[in-house]
């Protein structure tokens, strides 16, 4: 009974926060609701037992996306906004209502379907080099996905650079914030390193670590404790490319001299996965930080 | 109703709410948030399926981790596009005056 109460409370709160995000009268309120929504999502996922995802969602979904939205808020003055008319709200409800039965019909059978994949992962886990199944899937069984994902993040960064126009001057920081930031940033770095190390055996790993490091960099930069972070600086560009480079080099090596593209040799799997994770987390941290801060004033013609 | 089923429905609900927002909201920031909420709904459905007590599925969980990072990068790009568009609109308006 209590379980059920907790679940229904969380589910309803999620839906309410989502609605509040969309229809709050002020844009600022909306963005704050959205960050709350992300955090609540993380709590729900932790409750469902997916600690990996809860960590990633709290750091990326709520944290970094929140910073991005807050930054964008400054460039979008709220007065340009018109509230949607009640009639258009009603009309727009027609399509979702029509889709609802289809969606329910599509989703319901899924909850009882047979699943061959978990058993396959369990059977191969001993040969993967790590003992946490999610890490094994991310960096061994489906490392192609992870490689391509690193490329997507890099492309997103290159894409934002084509549109570079933000000239965000961080506000002069508030003394208490500065003191707090000096405590929090090293802790975030330490926690990221811990997550990276634990990733082989327990929830955690390259993405969570990278996201935490990125948020530490963003925090330091927003408080003016770091010099300008820019893609132009080769000291940042090299580590940003590190993850993809190491990954691709290893893939080519396994393709030429090993069993095939991204097939780790069983004996060396643990060491290779650790290497890739380390490189990928550094790459993700720098790329995400650049994506969020992205100061490219010098690119303007 | 089982826990899995309940969270499947919450996921579907989030997706539909996001769709409604996308259809009727005009402000670019809100639309980007609406797309993000739709994405969260999809992740919720995937996760509800991934953590079924009889067969937890690491493949789906790994896919969601990948998806989260991709969604954040897409949001960053979308926000930059939105502000670029706004800047251009402002510039044309100024030139028109």
Tab-separated table of C-alpha atoms in Angstrom, chain A residues 24 219 228 283 290 292 296:
chain	number	residue	atom	x	y	z
A	24	UNK	CA	3.534	28.502	-16.495
A	219	UNK	CA	30.397	26.250	-12.119
A	228	UNK	CA	37.563	31.909	-20.874
A	283	UNK	CA	36.258	14.090	-23.706
A	290	UNK	CA	32.197	23.875	-24.082
A	292	UNK	CA	27.175	24.795	-22.239
A	296	UNK	CA	33.316	32.102	-29.046
